[in-house]
Tab-separated table of C-alpha atoms and ligand atoms in Angstrom:
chain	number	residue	atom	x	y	z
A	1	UNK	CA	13.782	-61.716	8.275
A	2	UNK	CA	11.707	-62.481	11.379
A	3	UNK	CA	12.165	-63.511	14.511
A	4	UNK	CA	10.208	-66.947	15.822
A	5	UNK	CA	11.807	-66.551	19.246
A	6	UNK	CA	12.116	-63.970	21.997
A	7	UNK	CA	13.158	-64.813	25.642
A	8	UNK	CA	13.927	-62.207	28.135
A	9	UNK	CA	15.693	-62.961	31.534
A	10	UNK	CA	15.898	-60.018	34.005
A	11	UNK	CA	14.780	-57.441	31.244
A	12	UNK	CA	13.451	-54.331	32.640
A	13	UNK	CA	9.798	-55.554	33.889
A	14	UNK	CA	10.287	-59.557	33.515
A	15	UNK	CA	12.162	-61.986	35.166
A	16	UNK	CA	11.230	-64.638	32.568
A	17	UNK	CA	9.305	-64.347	29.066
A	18	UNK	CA	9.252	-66.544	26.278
A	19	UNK	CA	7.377	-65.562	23.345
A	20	UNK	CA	6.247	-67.362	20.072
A	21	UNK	CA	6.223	-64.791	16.862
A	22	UNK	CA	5.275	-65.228	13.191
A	23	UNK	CA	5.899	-63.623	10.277
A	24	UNK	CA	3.412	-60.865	8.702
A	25	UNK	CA	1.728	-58.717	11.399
A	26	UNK	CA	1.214	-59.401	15.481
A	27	UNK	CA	-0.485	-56.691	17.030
A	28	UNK	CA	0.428	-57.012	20.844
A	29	UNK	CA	-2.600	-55.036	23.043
A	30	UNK	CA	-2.089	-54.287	27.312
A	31	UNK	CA	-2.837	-51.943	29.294
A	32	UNK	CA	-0.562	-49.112	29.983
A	33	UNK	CA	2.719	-50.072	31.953
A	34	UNK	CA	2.315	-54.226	31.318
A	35	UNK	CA	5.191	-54.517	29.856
A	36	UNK	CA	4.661	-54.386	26.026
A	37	UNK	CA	7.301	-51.584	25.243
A	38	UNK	CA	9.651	-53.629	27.391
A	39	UNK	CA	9.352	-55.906	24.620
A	40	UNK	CA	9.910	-53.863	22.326
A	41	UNK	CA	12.896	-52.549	23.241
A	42	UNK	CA	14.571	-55.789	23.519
A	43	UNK	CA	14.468	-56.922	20.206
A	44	UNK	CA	15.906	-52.349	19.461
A	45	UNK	CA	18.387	-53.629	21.746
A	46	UNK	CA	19.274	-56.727	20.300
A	47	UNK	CA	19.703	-54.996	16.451
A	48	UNK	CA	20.885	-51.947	18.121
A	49	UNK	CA	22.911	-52.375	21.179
A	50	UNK	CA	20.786	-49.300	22.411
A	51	UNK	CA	17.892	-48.590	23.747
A	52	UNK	CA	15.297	-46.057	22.122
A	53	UNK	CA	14.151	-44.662	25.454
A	54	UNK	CA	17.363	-44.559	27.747
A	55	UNK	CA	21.172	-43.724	27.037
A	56	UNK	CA	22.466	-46.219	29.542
A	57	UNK	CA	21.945	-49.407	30.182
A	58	UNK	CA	21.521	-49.198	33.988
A	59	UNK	CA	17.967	-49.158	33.418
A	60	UNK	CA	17.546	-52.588	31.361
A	61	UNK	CA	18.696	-54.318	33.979
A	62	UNK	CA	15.448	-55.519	36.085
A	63	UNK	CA	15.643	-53.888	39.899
A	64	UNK	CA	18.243	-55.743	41.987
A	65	UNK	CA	19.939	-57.823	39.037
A	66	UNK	CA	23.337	-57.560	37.415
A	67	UNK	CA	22.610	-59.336	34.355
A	68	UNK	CA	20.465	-59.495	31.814
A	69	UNK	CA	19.557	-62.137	28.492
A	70	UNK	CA	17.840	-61.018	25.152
A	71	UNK	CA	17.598	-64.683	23.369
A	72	UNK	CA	15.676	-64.780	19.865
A	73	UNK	CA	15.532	-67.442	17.150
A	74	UNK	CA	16.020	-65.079	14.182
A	75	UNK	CA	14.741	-66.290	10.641
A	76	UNK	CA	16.200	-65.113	6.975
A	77	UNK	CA	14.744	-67.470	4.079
A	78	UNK	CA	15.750	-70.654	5.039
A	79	UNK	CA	18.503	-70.301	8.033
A	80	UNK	CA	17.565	-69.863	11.126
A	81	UNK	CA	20.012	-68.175	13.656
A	82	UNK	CA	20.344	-67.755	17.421
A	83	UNK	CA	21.448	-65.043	19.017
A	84	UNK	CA	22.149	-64.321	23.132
A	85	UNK	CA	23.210	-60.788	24.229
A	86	UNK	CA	24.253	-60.743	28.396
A	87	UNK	CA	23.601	-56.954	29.619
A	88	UNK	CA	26.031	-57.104	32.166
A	89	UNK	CA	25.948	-54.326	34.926
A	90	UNK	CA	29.683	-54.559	36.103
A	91	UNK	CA	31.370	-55.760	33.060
A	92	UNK	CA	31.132	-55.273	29.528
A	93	UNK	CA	28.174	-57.325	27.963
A	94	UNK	CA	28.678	-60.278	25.404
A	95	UNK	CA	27.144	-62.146	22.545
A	96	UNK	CA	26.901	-65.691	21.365
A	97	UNK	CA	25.803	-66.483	17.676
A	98	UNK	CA	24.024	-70.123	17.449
A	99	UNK	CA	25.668	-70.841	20.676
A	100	UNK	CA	29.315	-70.303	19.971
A	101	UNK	CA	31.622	-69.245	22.218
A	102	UNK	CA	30.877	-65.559	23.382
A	103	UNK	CA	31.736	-63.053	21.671
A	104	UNK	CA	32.015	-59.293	22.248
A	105	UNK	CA	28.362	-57.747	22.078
A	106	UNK	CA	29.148	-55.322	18.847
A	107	UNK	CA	29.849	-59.066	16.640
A	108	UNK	CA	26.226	-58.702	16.596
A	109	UNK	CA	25.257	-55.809	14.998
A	110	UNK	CA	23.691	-56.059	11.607
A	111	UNK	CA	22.589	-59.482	11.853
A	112	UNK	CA	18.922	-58.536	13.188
A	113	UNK	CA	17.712	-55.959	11.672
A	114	UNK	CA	14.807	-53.978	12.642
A	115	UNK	CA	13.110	-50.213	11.899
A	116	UNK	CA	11.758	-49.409	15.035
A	117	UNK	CA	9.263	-46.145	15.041
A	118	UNK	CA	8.260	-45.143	18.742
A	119	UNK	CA	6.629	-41.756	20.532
A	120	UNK	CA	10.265	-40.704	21.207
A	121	UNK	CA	10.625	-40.328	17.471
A	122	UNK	CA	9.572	-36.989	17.422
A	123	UNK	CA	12.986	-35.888	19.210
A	124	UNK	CA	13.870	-36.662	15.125
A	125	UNK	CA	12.563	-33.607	13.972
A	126	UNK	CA	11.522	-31.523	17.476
A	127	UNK	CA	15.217	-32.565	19.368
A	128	UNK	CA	18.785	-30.930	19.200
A	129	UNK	CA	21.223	-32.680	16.528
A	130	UNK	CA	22.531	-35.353	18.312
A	131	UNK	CA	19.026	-36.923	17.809
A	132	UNK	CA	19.311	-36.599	14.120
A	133	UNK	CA	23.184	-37.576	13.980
A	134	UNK	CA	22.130	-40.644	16.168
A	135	UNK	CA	19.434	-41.732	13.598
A	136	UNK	CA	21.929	-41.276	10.493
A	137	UNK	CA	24.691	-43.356	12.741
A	138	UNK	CA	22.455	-46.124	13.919
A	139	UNK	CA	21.167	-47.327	10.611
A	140	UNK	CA	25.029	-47.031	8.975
A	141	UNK	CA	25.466	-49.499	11.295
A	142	UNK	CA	23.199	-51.675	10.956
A	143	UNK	CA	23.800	-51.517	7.102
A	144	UNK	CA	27.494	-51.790	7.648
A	145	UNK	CA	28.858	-53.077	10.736
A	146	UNK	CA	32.630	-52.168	10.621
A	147	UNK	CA	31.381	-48.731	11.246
A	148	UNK	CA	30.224	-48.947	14.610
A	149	UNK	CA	34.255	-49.192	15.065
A	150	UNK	CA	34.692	-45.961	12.979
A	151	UNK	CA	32.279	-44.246	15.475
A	152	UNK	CA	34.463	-45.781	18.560
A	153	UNK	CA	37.803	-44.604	16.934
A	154	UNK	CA	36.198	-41.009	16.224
A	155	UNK	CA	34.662	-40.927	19.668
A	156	UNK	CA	37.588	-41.760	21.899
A	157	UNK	CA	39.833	-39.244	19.689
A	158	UNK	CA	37.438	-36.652	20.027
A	159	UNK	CA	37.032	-37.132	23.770
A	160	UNK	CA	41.220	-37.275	24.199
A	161	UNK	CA	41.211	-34.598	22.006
A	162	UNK	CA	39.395	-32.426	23.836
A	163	UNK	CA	40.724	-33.055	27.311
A	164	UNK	CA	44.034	-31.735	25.891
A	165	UNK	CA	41.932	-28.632	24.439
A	166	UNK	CA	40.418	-27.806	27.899
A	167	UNK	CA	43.957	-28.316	29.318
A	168	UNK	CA	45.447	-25.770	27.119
A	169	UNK	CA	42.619	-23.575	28.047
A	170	UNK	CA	43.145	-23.808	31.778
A	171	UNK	CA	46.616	-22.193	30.349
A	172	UNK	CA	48.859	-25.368	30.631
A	173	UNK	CA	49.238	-25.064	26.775
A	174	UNK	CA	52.806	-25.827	26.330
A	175	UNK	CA	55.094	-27.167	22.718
A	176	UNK	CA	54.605	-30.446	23.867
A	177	UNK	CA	51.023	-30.254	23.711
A	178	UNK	CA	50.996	-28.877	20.611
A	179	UNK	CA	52.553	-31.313	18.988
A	180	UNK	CA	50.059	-33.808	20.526
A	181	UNK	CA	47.103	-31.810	19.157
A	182	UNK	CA	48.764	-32.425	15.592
A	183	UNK	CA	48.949	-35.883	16.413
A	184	UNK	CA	45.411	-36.176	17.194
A	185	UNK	CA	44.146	-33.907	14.829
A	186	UNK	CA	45.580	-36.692	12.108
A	187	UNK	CA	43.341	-39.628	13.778
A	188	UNK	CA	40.319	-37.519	14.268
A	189	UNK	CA	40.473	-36.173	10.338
A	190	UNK	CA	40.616	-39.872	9.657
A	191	UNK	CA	38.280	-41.010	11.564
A	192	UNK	CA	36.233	-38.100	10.942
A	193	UNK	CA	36.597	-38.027	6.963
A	194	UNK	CA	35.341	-41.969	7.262
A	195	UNK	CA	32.448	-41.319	9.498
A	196	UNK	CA	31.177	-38.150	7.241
A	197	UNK	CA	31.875	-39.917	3.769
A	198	UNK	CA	29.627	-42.857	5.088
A	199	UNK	CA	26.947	-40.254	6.726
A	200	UNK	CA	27.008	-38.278	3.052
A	201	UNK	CA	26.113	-41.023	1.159
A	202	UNK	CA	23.943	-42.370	3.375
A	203	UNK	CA	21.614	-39.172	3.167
A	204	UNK	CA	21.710	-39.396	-0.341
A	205	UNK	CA	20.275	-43.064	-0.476
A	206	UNK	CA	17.791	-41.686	1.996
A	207	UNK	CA	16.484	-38.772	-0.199
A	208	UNK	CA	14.546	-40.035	-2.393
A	209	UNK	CA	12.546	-42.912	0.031
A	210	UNK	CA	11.748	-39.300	2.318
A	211	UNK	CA	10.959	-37.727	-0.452
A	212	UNK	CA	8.479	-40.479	-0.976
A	213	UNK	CA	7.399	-41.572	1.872
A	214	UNK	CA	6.155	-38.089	3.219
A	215	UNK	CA	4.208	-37.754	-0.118
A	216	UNK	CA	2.367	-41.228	0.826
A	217	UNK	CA	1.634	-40.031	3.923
A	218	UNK	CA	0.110	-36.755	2.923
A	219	UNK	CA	-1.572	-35.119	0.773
A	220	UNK	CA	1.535	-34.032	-1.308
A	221	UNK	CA	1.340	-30.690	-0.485
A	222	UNK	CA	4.935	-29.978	0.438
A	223	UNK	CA	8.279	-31.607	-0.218
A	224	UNK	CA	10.607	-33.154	2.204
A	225	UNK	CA	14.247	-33.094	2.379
A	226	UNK	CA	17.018	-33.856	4.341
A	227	UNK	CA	20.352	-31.817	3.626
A	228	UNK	CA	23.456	-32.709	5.515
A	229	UNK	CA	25.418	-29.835	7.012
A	230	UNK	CA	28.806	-30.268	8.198
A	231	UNK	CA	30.906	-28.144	10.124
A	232	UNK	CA	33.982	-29.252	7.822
A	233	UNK	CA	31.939	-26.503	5.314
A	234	UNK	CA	31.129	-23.850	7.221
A	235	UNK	CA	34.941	-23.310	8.646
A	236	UNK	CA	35.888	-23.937	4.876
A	237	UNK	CA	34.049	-21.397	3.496
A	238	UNK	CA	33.818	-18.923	6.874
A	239	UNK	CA	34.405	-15.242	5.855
A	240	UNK	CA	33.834	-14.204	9.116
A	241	UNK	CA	29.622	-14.408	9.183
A	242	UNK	CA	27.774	-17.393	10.284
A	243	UNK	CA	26.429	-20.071	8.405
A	244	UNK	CA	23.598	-19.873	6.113
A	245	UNK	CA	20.387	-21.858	6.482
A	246	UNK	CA	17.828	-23.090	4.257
A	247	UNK	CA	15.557	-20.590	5.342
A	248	UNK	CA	18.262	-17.164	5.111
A	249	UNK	CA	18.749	-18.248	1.319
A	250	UNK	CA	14.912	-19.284	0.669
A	251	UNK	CA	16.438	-22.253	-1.235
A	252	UNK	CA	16.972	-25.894	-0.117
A	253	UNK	CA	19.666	-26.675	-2.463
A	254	UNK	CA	21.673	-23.090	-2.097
A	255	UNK	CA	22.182	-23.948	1.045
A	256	UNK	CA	23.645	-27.391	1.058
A	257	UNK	CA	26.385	-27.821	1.370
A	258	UNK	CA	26.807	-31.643	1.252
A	259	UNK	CA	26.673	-30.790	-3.348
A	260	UNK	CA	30.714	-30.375	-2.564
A	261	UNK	CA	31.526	-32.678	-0.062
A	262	UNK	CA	29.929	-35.737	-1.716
A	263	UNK	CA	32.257	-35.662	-4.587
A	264	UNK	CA	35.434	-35.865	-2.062
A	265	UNK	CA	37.216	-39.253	-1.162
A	266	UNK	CA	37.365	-40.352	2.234
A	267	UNK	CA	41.461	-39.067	1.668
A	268	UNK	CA	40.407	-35.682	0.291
A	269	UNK	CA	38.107	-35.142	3.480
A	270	UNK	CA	40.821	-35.735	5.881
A	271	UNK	CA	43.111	-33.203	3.901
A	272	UNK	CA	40.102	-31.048	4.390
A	273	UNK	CA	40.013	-31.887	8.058
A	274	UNK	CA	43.245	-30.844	8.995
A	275	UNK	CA	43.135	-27.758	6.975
A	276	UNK	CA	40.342	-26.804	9.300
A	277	UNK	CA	41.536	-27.460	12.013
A	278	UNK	CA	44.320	-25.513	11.449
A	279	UNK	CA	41.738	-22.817	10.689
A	280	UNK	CA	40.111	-23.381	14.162
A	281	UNK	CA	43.153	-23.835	16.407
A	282	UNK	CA	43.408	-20.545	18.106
A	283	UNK	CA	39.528	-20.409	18.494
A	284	UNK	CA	39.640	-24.478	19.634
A	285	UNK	CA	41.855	-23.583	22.177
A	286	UNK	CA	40.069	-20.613	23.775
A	287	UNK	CA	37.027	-22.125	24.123
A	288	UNK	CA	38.487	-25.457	25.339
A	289	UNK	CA	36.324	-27.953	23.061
A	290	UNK	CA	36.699	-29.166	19.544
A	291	UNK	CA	34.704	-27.172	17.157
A	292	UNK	CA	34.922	-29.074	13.296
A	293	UNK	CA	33.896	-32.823	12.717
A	294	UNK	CA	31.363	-34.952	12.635
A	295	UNK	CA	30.475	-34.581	16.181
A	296	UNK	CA	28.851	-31.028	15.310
A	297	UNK	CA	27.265	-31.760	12.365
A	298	UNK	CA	23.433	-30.889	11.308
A	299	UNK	CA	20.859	-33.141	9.351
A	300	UNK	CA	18.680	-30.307	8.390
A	301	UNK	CA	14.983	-31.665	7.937
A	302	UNK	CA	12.937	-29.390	5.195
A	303	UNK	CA	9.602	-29.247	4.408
A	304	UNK	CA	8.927	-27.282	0.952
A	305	UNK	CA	12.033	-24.762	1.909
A	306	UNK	CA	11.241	-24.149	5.779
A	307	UNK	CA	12.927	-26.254	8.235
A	308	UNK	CA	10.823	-28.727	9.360
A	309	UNK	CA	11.769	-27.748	13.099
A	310	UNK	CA	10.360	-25.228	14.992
A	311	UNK	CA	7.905	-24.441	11.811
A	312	UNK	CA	6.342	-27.603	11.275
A	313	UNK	CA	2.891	-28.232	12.477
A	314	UNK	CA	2.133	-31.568	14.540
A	315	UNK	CA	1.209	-33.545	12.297
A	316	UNK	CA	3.489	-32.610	10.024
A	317	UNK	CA	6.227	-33.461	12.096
A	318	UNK	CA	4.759	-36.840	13.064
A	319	UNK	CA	4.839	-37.282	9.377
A	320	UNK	CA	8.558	-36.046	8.602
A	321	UNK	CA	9.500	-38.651	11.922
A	322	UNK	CA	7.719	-41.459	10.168
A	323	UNK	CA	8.782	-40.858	6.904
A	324	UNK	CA	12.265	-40.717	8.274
A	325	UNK	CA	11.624	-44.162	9.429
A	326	UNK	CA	10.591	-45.576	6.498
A	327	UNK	CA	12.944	-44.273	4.237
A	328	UNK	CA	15.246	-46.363	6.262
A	329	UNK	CA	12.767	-48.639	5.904
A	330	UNK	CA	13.618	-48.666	2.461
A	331	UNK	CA	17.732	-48.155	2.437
A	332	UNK	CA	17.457	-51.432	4.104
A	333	UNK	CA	15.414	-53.449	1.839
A	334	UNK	CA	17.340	-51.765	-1.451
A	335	UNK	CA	20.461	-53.712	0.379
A	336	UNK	CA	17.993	-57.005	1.325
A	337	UNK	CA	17.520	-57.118	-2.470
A	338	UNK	CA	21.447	-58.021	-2.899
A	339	UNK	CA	21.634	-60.323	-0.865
A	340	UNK	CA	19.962	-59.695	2.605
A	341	UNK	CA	17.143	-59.516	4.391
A	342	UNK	CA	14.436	-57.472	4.833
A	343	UNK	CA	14.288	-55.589	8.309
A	344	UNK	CA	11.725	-56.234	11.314
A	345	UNK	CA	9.144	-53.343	11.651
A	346	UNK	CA	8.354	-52.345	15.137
A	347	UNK	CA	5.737	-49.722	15.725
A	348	UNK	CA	5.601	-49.380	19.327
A	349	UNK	CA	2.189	-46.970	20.085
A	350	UNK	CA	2.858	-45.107	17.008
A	351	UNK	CA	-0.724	-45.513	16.253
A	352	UNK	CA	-2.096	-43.826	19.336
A	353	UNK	CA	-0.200	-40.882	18.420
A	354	UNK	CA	-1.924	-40.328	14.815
A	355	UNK	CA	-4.864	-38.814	13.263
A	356	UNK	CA	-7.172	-41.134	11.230
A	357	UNK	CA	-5.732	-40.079	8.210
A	358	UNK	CA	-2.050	-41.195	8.714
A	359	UNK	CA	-2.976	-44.183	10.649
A	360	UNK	CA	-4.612	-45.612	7.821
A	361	UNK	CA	-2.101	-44.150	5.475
A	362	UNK	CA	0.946	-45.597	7.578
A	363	UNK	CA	-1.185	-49.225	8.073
A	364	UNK	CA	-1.685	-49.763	4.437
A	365	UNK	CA	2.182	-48.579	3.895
A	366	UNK	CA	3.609	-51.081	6.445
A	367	UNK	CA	0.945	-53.889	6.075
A	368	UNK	CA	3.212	-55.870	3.449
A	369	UNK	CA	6.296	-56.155	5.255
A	370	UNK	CA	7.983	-59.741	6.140
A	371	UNK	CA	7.144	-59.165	9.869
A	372	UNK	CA	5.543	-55.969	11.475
A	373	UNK	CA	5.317	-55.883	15.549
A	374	UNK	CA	2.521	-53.190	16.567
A	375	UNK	CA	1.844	-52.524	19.877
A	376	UNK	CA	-1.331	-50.681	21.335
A	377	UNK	CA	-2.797	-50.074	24.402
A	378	UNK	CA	-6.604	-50.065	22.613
A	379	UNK	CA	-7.480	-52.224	20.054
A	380	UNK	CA	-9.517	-49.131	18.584
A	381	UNK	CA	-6.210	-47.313	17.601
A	382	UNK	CA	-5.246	-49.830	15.355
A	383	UNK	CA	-6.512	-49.029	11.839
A	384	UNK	CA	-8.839	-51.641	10.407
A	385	UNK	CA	-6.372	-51.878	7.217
A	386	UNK	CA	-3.569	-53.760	9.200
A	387	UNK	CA	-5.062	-57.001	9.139
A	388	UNK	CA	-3.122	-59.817	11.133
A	389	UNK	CA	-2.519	-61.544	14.322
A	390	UNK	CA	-3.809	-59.559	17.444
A	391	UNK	CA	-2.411	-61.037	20.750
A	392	UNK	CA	-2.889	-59.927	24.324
A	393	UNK	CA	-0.110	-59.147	26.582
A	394	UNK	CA	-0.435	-59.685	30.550
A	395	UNK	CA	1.500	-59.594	33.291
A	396	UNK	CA	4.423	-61.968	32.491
A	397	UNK	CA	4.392	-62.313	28.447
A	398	UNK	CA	1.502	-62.942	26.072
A	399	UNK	CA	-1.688	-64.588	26.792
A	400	UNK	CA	-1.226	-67.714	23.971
A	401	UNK	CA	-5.178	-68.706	25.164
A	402	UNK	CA	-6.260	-65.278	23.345
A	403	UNK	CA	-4.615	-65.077	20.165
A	404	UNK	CA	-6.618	-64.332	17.098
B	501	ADP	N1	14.527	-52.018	35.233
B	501	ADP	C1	13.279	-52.326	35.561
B	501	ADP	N2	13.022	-53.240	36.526
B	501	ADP	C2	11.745	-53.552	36.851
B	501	ADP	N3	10.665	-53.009	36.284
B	501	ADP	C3	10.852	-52.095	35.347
B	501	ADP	C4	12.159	-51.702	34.929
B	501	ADP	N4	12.046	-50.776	33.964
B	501	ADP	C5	10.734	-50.592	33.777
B	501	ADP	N5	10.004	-51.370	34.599
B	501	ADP	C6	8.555	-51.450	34.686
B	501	ADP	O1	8.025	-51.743	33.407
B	501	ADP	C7	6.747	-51.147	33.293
B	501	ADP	C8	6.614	-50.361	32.011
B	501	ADP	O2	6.630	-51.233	30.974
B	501	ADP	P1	6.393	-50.722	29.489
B	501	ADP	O3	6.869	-51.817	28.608
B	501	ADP	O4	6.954	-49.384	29.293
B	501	ADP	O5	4.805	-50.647	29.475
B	501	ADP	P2	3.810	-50.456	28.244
B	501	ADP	O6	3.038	-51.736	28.136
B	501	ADP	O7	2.942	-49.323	28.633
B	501	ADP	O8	4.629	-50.192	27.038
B	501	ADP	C9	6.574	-50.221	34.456
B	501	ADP	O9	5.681	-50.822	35.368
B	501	ADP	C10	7.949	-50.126	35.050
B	501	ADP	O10	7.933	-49.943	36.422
B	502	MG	MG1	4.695	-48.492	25.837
């Protein structure tokens, strides 16, 4: 797919923009702080719902306004589609799809796709798990919708069921709550069980495109791998000592425990849920906060059989965060080939960040795709392999006098 349209109405720096894109690749160079990453983010936001740069949407919002528009003409082979998303500051925000009626903002997801690799991406590999459970969980949804309500369900439980937990550890604990705890301890092993079958497999159609993708992009020195670690194991098989890791066992697949779970149905993992919660109960409700499920759970980057975090070098991480990128890169176009379409790259100052080596490396990788977005603040940074349309951004949108 690519998008031919993209107008922005009290979007972070612009009031108005209205931008003309092609397919293949559009290199958009400015000057620090013009506005290009604004950009950028709109068309995250749009696939997304979320920003790559801020948790809330406060900041979207240009100073003073309550609303904002993210309109783009979206194209798949022959259809073309429109979409509208209102960020609204007081109430919740809204979508239209070729100008229906609205609809509620999440209708949206999955319809534009996009892989969007930014600075931030090093959080992937350098940041604490929620970065890692947040990659996994964004690109489930964009491959399948319905689950962005299967992380809604699991995230209201969890946050009801841990106000009764903190309740019952200010020592208002009484039969009555327990037998709401059960009751909640059902939903959240549902929801739970759904949200950690989908992450498994997910991480195993993953694999192999990280596997392959850090090999491009180096010399092919070391392996990467991502194993999935869920707390649902380590209560399962506690005897008391704390969980191994890849490194304590010296071996990547010793330590993985995702070999068991991935066999289980979405009804065996809930059965496995409650049994472990059961297991955690008394330790739940002393600390006040609920210990098993999804919400704790570890994507465990390797690299050879070290973790990739706190032992990789710079540029090796930069490489595991790209790769990580691509390889859903990849998950995506394996499901474009039955029957969708393949996702927008955005690569937004990527290049600035590289070495020679993997900005050539990553330029010759990307080069092919139906539409790549790249934006610089030098011209220089951008490897002579991506060939393509270089525009200029200033103040207000892109200079259309100074396109090559
Ligand atoms: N909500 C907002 N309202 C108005 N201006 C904003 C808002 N958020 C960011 N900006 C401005 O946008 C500019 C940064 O744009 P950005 O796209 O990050 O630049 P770059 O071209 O370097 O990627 C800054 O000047 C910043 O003040
Ligand atoms: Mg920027």
């Amino acid at each position: 797919m690519y998008l031919e349209k993209l107008s922005l109405t009290d979007f972070r720096s612009y009031a108005q923009v209205d931008l003309s894109l092609e397919p293949g690749v559009t290199v958009l160079v400015g000057s620090n702080g013009i506005g290009k990453t604004n950009l950028m983010e709109a068309i995250g936001y749009l696939a997304t719902l979320s920003s790559h740069r801020v948790s809330t949407d406060a900041p979207l919002l240009r100073f003073g306004t309550e609303r904002a528009m993210i309109r783009a003409k979206l194209v798949r082979g022959e259809q073309a589609t429109v979409l509208e998303l209102e960020i609204n500051a007081a109430r919740a925000n809204r979508g239209r799809i070729n100008r229906s009626n609205p609809v509620r903002a999440r209708d949206l997801l999955g319809i534009c796709q996009t892989v969007l690799f930014a600075p931030e991406d090093l959080a992937l590999v350098k940041g604490d798990p929620s970065s890692r459970r947040r990659f996994l969980d964004e690109l489930l949804v964009s491959l399948t919708p319905r689950h962005a309500a299967t992380r809604s369900d699991y995230d209201r439980v969890l946050k009801q069921r841990n106000a009764l937990l903190k309740s019952a550890r200010a020592g208002k604990f009484t039969a009555g709550h327990e037998a709401t705890l059960d009751v909640w301890d059902q939903h959240m092993a549902r929801a739970g069980a759904e949200l950690l079958h989908a992450r498994l497999e997910l991480v195993d159609r993953l694999q192999p495109h990280l596997k392959n993708a850090y090999a491009q992009l180096t010399d092919g020195s070391k392996q990467a791998a991502a194993v999935y670690r869920s707390t649902l194991q380590d209560i399962l098989d506690d005897d008391g000592g704390a969980p191994r890791t890849a490194i304590e066992t010296g071996d990547a697949a010793a330590a993985a425990p995702a070999e068991d779970l991935r066999l289980l149905s979405v009804e065996q993992l809930t059965e496995r849920y409650i049994q472990a919660f059961a297991t955690a109960r008394r330790k739940e409700l002393e600390r006040g906060i609920s210990l098993v499920g999804p919400h704790r759970d570890e994507l465990e980057l390797l690299l050879g059989s070290a973790p990739a975090k706190g032992y990789a070098s710079h540029g090796e991480t930069w490489s595991m965060c790209l790769s990580l990128r691509l390889a859903s890169y990849y998950v995506m176009l394996d499901d474009a080939r039955t029957g969708g379409s393949a996702p927008i790259l955005i690569l937004d100052d990527v290049f600035a960040e590289l070495d020679v080596q993997r900005r050539r490396k990553l330029a010759a990788i990307v080069s092919g795709a139906e539409q790549v977005l790249v934006t610089a603040a030098v011209e220089a940074d951008i490897p002579v392999e991506l060939t393509g349309r270089r525009v200029k951004v200033i103040p207000g949108g892109i200079d259309e006098q100074d396109c090559r």
